[in-house]
Coordinates of C-alpha atoms and ligand atoms in Angstrom, one line a residue:
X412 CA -211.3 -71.5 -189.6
X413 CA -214.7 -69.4 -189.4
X414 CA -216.2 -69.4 -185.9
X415 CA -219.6 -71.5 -185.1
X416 CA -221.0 -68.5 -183.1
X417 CA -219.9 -64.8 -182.8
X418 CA -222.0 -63.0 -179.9
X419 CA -221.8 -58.9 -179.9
X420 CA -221.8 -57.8 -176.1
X421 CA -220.8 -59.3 -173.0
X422 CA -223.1 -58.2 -170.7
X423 CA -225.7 -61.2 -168.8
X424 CA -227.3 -62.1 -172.5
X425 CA -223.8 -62.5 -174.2
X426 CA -221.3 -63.9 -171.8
X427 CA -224.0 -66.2 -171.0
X428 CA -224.6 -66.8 -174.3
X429 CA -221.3 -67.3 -175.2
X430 CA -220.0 -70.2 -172.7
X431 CA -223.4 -72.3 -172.8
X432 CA -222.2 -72.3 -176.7
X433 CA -218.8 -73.2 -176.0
X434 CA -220.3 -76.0 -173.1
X435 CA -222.0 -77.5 -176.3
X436 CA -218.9 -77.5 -178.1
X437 CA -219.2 -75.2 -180.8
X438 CA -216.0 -72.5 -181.6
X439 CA -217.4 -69.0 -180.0
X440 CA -216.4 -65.2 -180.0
X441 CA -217.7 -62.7 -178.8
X442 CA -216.9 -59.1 -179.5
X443 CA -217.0 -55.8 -177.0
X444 CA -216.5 -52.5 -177.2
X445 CA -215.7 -51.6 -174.0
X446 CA -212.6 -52.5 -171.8
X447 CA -214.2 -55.1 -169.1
X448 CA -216.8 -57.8 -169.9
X449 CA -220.2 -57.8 -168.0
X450 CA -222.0 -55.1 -170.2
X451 CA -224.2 -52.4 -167.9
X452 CA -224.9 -55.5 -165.2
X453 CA -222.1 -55.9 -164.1
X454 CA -220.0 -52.5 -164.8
X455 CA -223.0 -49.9 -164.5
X456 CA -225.9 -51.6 -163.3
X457 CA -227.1 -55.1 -161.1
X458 CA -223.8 -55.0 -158.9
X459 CA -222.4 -51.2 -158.5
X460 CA -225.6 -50.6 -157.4
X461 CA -226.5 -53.3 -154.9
X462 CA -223.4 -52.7 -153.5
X463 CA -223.9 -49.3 -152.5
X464 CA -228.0 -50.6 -151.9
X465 CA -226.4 -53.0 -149.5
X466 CA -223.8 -50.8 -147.7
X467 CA -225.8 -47.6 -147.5
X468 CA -228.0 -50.4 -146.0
X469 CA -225.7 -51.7 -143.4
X470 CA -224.9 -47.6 -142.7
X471 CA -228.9 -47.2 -142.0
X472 CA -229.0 -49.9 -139.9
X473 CA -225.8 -49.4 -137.8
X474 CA -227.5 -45.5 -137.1
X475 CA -231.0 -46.7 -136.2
X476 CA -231.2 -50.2 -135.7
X477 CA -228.2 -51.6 -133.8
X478 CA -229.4 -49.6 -130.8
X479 CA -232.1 -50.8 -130.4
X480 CA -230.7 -54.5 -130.2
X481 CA -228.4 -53.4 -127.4
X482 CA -225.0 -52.8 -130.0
X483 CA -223.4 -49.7 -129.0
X484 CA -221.3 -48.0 -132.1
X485 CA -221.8 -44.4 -131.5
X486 CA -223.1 -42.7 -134.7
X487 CA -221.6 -44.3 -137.9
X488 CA -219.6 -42.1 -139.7
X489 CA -219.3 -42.3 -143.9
X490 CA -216.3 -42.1 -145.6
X491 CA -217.7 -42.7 -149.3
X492 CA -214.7 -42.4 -151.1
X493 CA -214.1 -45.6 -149.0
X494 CA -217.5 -46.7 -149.7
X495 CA -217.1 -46.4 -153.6
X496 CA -213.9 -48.1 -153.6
X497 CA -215.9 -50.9 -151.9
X498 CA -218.0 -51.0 -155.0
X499 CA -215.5 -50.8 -157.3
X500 CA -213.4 -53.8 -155.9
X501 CA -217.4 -56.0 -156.2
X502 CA -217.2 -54.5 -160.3
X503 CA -213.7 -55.7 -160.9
X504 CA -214.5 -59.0 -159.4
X505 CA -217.5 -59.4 -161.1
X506 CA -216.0 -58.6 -164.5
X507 CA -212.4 -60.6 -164.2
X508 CA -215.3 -63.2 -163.2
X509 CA -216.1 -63.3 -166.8
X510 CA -212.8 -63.2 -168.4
X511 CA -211.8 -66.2 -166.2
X512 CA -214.8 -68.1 -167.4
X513 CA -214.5 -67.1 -171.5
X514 CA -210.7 -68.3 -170.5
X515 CA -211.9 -71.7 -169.1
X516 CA -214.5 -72.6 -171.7
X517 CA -212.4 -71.6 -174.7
X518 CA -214.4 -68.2 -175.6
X519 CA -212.1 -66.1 -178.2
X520 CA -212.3 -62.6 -177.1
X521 CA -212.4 -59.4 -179.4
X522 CA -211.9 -56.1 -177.8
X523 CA -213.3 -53.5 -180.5
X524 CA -216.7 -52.0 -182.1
X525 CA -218.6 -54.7 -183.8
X526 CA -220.3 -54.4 -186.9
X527 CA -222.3 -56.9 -188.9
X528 CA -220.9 -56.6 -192.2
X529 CA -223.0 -59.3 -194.1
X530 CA -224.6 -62.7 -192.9
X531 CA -221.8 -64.5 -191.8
X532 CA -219.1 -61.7 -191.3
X533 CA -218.5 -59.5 -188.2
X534 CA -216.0 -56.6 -188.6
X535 CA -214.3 -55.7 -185.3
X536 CA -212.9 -51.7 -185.0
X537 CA -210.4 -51.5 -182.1
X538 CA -209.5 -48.6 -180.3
X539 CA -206.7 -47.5 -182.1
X540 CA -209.5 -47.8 -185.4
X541 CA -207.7 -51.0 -186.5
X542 CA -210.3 -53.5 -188.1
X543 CA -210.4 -57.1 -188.7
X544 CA -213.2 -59.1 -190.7
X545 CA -214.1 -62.2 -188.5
X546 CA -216.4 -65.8 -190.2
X547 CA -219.1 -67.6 -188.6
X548 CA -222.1 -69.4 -189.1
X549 CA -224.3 -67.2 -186.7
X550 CA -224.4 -63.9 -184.6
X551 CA -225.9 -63.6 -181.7
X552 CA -226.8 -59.9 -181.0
X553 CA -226.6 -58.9 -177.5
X554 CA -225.9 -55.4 -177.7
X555 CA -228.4 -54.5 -174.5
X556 CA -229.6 -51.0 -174.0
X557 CA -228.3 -47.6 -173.0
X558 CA -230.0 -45.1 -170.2
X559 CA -233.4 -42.9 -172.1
X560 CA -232.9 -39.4 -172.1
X561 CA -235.0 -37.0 -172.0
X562 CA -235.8 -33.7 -174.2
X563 CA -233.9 -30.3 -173.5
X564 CA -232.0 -32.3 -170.4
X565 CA -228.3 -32.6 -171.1
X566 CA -226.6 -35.5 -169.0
X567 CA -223.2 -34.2 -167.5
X568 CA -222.8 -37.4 -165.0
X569 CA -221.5 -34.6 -162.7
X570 CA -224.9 -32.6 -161.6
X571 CA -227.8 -34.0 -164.2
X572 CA -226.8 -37.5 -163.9
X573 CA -227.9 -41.0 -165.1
X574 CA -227.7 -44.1 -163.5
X575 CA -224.0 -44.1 -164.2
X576 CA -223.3 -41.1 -163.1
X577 CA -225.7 -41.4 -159.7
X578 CA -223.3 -44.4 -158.8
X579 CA -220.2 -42.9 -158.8
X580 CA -220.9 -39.4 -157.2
X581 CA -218.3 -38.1 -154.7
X582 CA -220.3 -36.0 -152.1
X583 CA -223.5 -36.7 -151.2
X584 CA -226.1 -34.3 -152.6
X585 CA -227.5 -31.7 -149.9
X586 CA -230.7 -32.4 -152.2
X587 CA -231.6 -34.9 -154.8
X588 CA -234.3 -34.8 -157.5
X589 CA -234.8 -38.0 -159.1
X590 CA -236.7 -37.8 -162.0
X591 CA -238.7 -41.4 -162.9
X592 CA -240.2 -43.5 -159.9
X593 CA -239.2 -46.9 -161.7
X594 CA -236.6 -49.4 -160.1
X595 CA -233.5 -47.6 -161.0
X596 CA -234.7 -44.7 -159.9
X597 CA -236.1 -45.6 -156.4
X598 CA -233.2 -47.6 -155.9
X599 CA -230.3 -45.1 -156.2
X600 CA -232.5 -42.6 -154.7
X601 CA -233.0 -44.9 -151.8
X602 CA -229.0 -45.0 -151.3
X603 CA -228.5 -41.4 -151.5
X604 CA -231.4 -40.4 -149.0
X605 CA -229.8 -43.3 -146.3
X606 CA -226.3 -41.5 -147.1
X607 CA -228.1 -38.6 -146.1
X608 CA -229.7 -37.0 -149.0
X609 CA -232.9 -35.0 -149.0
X610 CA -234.6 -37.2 -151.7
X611 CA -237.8 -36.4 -154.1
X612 CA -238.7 -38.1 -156.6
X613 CA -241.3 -36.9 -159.9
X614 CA -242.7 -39.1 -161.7
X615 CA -244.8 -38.6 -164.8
X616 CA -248.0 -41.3 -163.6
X617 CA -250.1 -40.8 -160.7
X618 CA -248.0 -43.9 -159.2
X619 CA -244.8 -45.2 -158.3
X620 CA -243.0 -48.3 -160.0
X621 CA -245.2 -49.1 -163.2
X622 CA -245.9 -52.4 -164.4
X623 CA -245.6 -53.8 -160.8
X624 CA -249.5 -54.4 -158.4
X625 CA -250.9 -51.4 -157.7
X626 CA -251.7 -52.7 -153.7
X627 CA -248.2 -53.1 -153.4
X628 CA -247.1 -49.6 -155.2
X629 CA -249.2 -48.2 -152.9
X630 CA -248.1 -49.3 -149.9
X631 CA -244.3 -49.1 -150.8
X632 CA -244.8 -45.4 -151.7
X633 CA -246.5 -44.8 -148.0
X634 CA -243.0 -47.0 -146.6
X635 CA -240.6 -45.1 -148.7
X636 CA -242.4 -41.5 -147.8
X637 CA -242.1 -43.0 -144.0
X638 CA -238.1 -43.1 -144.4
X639 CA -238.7 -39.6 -145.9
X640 CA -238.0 -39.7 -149.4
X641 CA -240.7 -37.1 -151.0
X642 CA -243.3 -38.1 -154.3
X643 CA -244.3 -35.4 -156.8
X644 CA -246.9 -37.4 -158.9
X645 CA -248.7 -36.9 -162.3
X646 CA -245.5 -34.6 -162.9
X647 CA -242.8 -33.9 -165.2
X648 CA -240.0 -32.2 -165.6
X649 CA -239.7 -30.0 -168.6
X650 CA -236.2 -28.7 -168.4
X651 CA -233.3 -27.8 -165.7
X652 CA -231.8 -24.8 -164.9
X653 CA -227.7 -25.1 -164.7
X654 CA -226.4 -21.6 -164.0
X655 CA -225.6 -21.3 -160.2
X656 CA -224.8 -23.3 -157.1
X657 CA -228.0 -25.4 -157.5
X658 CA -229.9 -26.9 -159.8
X659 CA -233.6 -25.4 -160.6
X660 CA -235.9 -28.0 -162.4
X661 CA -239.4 -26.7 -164.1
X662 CA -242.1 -29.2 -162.6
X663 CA -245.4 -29.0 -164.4
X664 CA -248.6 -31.5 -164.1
X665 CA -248.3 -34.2 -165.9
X666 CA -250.8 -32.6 -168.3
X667 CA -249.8 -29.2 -168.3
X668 CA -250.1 -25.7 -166.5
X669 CA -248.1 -23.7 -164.7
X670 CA -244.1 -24.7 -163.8
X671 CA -243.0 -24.8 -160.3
X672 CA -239.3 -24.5 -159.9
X673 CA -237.7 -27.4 -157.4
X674 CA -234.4 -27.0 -156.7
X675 CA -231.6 -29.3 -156.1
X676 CA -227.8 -30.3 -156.3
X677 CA -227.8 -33.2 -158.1
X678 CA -230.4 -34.7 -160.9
X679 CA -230.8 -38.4 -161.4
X680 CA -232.9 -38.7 -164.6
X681 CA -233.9 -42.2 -164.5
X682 CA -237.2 -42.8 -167.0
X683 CA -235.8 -46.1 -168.6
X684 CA -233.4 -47.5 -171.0
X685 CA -233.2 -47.8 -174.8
X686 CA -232.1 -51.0 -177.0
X687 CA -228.7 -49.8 -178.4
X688 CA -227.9 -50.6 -181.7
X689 CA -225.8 -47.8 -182.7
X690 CA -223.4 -48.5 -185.6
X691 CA -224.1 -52.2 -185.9
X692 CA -225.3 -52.6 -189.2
X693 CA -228.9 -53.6 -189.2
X694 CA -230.0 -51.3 -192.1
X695 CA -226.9 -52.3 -194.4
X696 CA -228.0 -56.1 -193.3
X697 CA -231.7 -55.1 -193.4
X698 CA -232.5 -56.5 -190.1
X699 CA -235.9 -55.3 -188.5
X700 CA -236.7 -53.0 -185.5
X701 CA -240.2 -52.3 -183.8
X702 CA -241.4 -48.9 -183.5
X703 CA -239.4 -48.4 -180.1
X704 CA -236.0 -49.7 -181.8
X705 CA -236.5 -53.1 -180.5
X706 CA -234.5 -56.0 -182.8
X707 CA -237.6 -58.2 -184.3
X708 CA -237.2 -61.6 -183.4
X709 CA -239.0 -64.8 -183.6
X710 CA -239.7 -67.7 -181.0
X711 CA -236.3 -68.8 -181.6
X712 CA -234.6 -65.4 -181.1
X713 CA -234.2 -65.5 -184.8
X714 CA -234.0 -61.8 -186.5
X715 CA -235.5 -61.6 -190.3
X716 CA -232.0 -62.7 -191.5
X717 CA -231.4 -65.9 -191.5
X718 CA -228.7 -67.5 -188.6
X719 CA -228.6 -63.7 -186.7
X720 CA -230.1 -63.9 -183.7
X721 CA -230.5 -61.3 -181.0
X722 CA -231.1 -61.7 -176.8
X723 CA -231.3 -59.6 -173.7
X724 CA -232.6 -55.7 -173.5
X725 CA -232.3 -55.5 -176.7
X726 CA -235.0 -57.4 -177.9
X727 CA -238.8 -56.9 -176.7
X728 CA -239.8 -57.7 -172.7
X729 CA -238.4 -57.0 -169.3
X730 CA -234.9 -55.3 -169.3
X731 CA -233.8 -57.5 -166.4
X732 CA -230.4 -59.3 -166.5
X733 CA -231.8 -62.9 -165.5
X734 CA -234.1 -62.8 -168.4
X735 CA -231.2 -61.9 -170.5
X736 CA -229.2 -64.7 -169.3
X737 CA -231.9 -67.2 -170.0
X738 CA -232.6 -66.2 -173.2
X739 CA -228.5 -66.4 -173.5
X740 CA -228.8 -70.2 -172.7
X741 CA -232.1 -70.8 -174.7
X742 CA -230.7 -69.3 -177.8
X743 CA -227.2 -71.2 -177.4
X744 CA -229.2 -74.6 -177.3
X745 CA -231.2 -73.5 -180.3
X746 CA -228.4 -72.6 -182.5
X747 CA -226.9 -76.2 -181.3
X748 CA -229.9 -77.8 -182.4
X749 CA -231.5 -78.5 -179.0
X750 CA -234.9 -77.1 -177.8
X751 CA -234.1 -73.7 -175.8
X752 CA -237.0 -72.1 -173.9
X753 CA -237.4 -69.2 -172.2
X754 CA -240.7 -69.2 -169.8
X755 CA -242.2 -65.3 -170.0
X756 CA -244.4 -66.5 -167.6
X757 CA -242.0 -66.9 -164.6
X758 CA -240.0 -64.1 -164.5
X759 CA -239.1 -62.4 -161.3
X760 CA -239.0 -58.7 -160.7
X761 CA -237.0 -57.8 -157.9
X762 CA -236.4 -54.3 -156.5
X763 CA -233.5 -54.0 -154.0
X764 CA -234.8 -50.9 -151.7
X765 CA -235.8 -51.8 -148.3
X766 CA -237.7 -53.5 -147.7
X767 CA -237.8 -54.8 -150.9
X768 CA -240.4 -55.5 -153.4
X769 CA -240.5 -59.2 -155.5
X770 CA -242.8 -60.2 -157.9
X771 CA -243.2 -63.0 -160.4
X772 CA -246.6 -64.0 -162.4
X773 CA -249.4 -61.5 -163.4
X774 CA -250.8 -58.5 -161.0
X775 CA -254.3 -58.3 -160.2
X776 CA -254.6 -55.1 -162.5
X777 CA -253.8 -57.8 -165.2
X778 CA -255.7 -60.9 -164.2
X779 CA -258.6 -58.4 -163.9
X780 CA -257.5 -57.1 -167.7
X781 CA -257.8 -60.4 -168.8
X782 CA -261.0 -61.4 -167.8
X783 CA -259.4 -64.5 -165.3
X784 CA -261.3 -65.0 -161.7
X785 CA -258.6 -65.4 -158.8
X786 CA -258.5 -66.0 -155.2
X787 CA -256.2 -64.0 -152.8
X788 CA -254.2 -65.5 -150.1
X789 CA -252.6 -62.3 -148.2
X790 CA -249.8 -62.4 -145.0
X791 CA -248.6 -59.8 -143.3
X792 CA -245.1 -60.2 -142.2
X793 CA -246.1 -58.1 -138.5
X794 CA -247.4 -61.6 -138.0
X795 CA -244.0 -63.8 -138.6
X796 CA -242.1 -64.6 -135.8
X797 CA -238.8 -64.1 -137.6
X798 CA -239.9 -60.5 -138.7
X799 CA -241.1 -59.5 -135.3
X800 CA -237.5 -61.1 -133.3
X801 CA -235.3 -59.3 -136.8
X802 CA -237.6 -55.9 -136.5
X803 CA -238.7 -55.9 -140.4
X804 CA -242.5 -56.6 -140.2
X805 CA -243.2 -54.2 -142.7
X806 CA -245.0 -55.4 -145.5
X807 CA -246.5 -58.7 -146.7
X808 CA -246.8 -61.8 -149.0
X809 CA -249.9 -62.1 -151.5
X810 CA -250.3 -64.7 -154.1
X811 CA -252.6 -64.9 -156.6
X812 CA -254.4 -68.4 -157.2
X813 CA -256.6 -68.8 -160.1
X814 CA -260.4 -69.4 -158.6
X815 CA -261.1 -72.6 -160.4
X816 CA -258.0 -74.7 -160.9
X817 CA -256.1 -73.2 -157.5
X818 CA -253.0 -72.5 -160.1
X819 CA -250.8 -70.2 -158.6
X820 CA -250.7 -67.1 -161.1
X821 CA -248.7 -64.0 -159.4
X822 CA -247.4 -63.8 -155.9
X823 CA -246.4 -60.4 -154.5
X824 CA -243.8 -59.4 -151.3
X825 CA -243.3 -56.3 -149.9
X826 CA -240.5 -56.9 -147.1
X827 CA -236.9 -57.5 -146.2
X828 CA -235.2 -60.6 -148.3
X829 CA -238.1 -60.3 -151.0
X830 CA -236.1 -61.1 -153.5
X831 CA -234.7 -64.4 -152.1
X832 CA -238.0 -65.1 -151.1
X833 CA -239.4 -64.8 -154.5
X834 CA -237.2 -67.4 -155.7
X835 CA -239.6 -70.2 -154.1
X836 CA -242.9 -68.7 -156.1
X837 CA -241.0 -68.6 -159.4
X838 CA -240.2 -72.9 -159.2
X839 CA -243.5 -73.2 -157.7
X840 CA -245.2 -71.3 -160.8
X841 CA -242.6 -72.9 -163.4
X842 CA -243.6 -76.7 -162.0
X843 CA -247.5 -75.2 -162.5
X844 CA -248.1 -75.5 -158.7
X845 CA -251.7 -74.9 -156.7
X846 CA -251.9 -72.5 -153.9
X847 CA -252.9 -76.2 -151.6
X848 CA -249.5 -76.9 -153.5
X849 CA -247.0 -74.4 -151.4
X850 CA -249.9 -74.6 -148.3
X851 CA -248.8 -78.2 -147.9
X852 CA -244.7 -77.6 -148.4
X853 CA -243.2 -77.6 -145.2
X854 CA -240.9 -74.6 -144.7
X855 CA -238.7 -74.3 -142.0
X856 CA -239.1 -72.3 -138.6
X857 CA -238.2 -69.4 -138.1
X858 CA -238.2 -67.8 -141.5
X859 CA -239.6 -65.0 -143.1
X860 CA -240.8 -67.7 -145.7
X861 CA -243.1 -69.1 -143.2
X862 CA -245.3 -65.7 -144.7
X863 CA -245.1 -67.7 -148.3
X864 CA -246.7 -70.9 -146.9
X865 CA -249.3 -68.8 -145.0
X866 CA -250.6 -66.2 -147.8
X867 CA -250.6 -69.8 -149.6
X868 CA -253.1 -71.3 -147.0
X869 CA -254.8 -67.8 -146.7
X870 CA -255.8 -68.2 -150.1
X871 CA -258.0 -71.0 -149.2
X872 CA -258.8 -68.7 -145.5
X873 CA -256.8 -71.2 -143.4
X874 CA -253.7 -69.4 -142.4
X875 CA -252.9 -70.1 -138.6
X876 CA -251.2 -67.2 -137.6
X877 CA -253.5 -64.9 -138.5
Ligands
LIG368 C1 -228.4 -49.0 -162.5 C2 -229.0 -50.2 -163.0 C3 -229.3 -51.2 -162.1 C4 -229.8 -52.5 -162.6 N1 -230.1 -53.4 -161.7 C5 -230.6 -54.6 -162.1 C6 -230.9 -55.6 -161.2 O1 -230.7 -55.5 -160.0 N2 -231.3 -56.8 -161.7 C7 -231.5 -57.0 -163.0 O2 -232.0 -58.1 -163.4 N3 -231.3 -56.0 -163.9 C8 -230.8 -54.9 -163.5 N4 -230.5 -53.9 -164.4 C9 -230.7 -54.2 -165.9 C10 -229.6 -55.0 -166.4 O3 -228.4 -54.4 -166.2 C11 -229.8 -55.3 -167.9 O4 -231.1 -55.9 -168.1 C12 -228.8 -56.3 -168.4 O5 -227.5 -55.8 -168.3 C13 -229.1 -56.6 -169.9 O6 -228.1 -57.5 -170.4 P1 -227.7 -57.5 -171.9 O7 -226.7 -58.6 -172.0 O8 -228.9 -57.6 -172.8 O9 -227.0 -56.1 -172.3 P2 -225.9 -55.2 -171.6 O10 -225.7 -55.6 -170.2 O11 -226.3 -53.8 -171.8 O12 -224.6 -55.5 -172.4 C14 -224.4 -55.1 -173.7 C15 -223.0 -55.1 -174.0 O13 -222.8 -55.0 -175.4 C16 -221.7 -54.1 -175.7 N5 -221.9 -53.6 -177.0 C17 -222.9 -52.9 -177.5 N6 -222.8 -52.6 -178.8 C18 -221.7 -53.2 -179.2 C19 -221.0 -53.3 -180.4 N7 -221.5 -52.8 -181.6 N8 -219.8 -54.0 -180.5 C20 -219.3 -54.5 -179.3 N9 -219.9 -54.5 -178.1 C21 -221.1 -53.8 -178.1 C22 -221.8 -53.1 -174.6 O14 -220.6 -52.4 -174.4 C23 -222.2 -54.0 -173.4 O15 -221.0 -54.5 -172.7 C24 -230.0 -52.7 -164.0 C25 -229.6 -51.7 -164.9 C26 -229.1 -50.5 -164.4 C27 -228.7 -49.4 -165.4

């Protein structure tokens, strides 16, 4: 009997994809390629890396911090190959997590190379180069994305690394160069430097993290230069030297001139991620991509070919699992016959340094783009109580309220928990809340998220604490 549903990848888009499908009773398989379900989240991506974010953490803390709130250890010692086995042991988890839950809601699995051999037919290659021609109605395509390289810079994973590699390294780099100041990159340099790397970073714009509000770029950079990670901006790298002990990368402006050489053990190239869509059969299906290799979809996820859908990185928007998963849900309720949604609008943006940085609604640098007028309602967490008595009072909360209806349209945190924090502005924006809204929300004492509630009320200039 022909499957309902056949989804291609298991990462956040697919598996999520996969069981809402199955929830709403339809017969689902889904297809991978590689050996554990999860995709680059899980294996390669959101969890290796917060788990070494959140232990090299933890080993930052226990050298500087502790001390100074009367714990006694001595200087903490790292033993990384114990370290990484900690990750590994949060992967495997993660990823058995999944094949419990395809188990549980009655998801077939396929362990092979999809290909979409026609509307309707999926051809699975295993390993051993085996195929098998699966039915179904529809495909979901959630294929996701694969690290961007760049020009004349071969990845080895062993000295000129990607993310993947950068996770998995077994010495700690005397000196690292990462090359892109996005999220991935600022994030696995910020493990390596608190491991004890010599960290610097060059990035190709005169800024750090693109896309995210200048004011609070700014201000991270001057934080993240404070725990001594270097910045090289309006740069690029236009090739790296191999032979010898050390690395030698050629660092020119951005727009030309002469080359500097910076040297270093290990290269993280990190300038973004590509859709991946290698050997699945669009062109033989004639399903079309954007000029950046981007599957073309509609409102509904809906490709140009009727019942193939496609989710996640793959498509257009932010390469963030969560959106992913959404989209996983939305499009499983569609192909039901339901009314799935995905809200661009209320997407948070989370990066897992410390502190960290959350965001969710539009930047200033965009509100001012588009013409809107906006109030802003700014805290600084040096004046919440719970910041001072934990010792993170760096940064702050600013949200962004339009200046006639009071509509909350972005909200910004620089600080420790951000990204919990942010959770809060993301409902608030989804139920369409006011500024006067969150203002009037009791939140409970003592909490960092007292700083929401009181950017909230400085919006209108009647925050107490300040
Ligand atoms: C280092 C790093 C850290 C990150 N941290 C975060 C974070 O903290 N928060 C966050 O939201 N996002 C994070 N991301 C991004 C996040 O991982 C992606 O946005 C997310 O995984 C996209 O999900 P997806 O389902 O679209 O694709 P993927 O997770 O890429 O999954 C695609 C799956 O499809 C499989 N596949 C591909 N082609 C085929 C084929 N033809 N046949 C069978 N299988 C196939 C792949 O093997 C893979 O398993 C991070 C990424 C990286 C690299």
């Amino acid at each position: 009997m022909p499957y309902d549903l056949i989804v291609i990848g298991s990462g956040p888009g697919g598996y999520v994809c996969a069981i809402r499908a199955a929830q709403l009773g339809l017969k689902v398989a889904v297809v991978e390629k590689d050996k554990t379900f999860g995709g680059t989240c899980l294996n390669v991506g959101c969890i290796p890396s917060k788990a070494l974010l959140h232990a090299s953490e933890l080993y930052e803390e226990a050298g500087h911090v502790f001390d100074k709130m009367g714990i006694k250890v001595g200087k903490p010692k790292l033993d990384l190959a114990a370290m990484m086995a900690f990750k590994d042991q949060g992967v495997d988890g993660n990823v058995k997590g999944v094949a419990f839950l395809f188990k549980k809601n009655k998801v077939d699995s396929f362990e092979g190379f999809g290909r979409i051999a026609a509307p309707g037919q999926v051809e699975v290659k295993a390993a051993d180069g085996k195929t098998q021609m699966l039915e179904t109605k529809a495909i979901v395509i959630a294929t996701g994305s694969d690290v961007a390289r760049l020009k004349g810079i071969a990845i080895d994973e062993k000295r000129i690394v990607s993310s993947t590699g950068a996770l998995t390294l077994d010495k700690v780099p005397e000196r690292l160069l990462v090359v892109g100041a996005g999220i991935i990159g600022l994030e696995l340099g910020s493990v390596w430097r608190r491991l004890g790397s010599d960290v610097i970073v060059v990035e190709f714009l005169d800024r750090i993290l693109p896309g995210m509000d200048a004011e609070v770029a700014r201000q991270f950079q001057r934080m993240l230069q404070k725990q001594g990670m270097t910045f090289k901006l309006a740069s690029k790298v236009t090739g790296i030297a191999t032979a010898g002990n050390r690395l030698k990368a050629q660092v020119e402006h951005a727009s030309g001139g002469t080359a500097e050489t910076i040297e270093a053990d290990v290269a993280l190239v990190a300038v973004g991620r590509v859709p991946f869509t290698q050997g699945l059969g669009l062109e033989a299906v004639g399903i079309a991509t954007d000029e950046r290799g981007r599957i073309v979809v509609n409102h509904n996820f809906e490709t140009n070919v009727r019942d193939i859908f496609a989710i996640g990185d793959v498509i257009a928007g932010p390469m963030l699992a969560h959106k992913a998963e959404d989209e996983g849900v939305a499009v499983a309720e569609i192909i039901e016959g339901q009314a799935g949604h995905v809200n661009y609008d209320a997407i948070p943006n989370v990066v897992y340094t410390f502190p960290e940085i959350a965001s969710v609604g539009k930047s200033e640098d965009e509100l001012k783009a588009a013409g809107v007028t906006y109030n802003v309602g700014k805290f600084p967490f040096t004046a919440n109580g719970r910041a001072k008595v934990n010792l993170t009072t760096d940064g702050f909360v600013k949200i962004l309220a339009d200046s006639k209806t009071d509509r909350v349209l972005g909200v910004h945190i620089v600080g420790a928990d951000a990204g919990n924090m942010i959770a809060e502005a993301a409902i608030a924006m989804e139920f369409g809340a006011s500024s006067e809204d969150i203002a009037r929300t009791c939140h409970a004492h003592p909490t960092l998220t007292e700083a929401v509630k009181e950017a909230a009320m400085a919006v209108a200039k009647r925050s107490i604490h300040m």
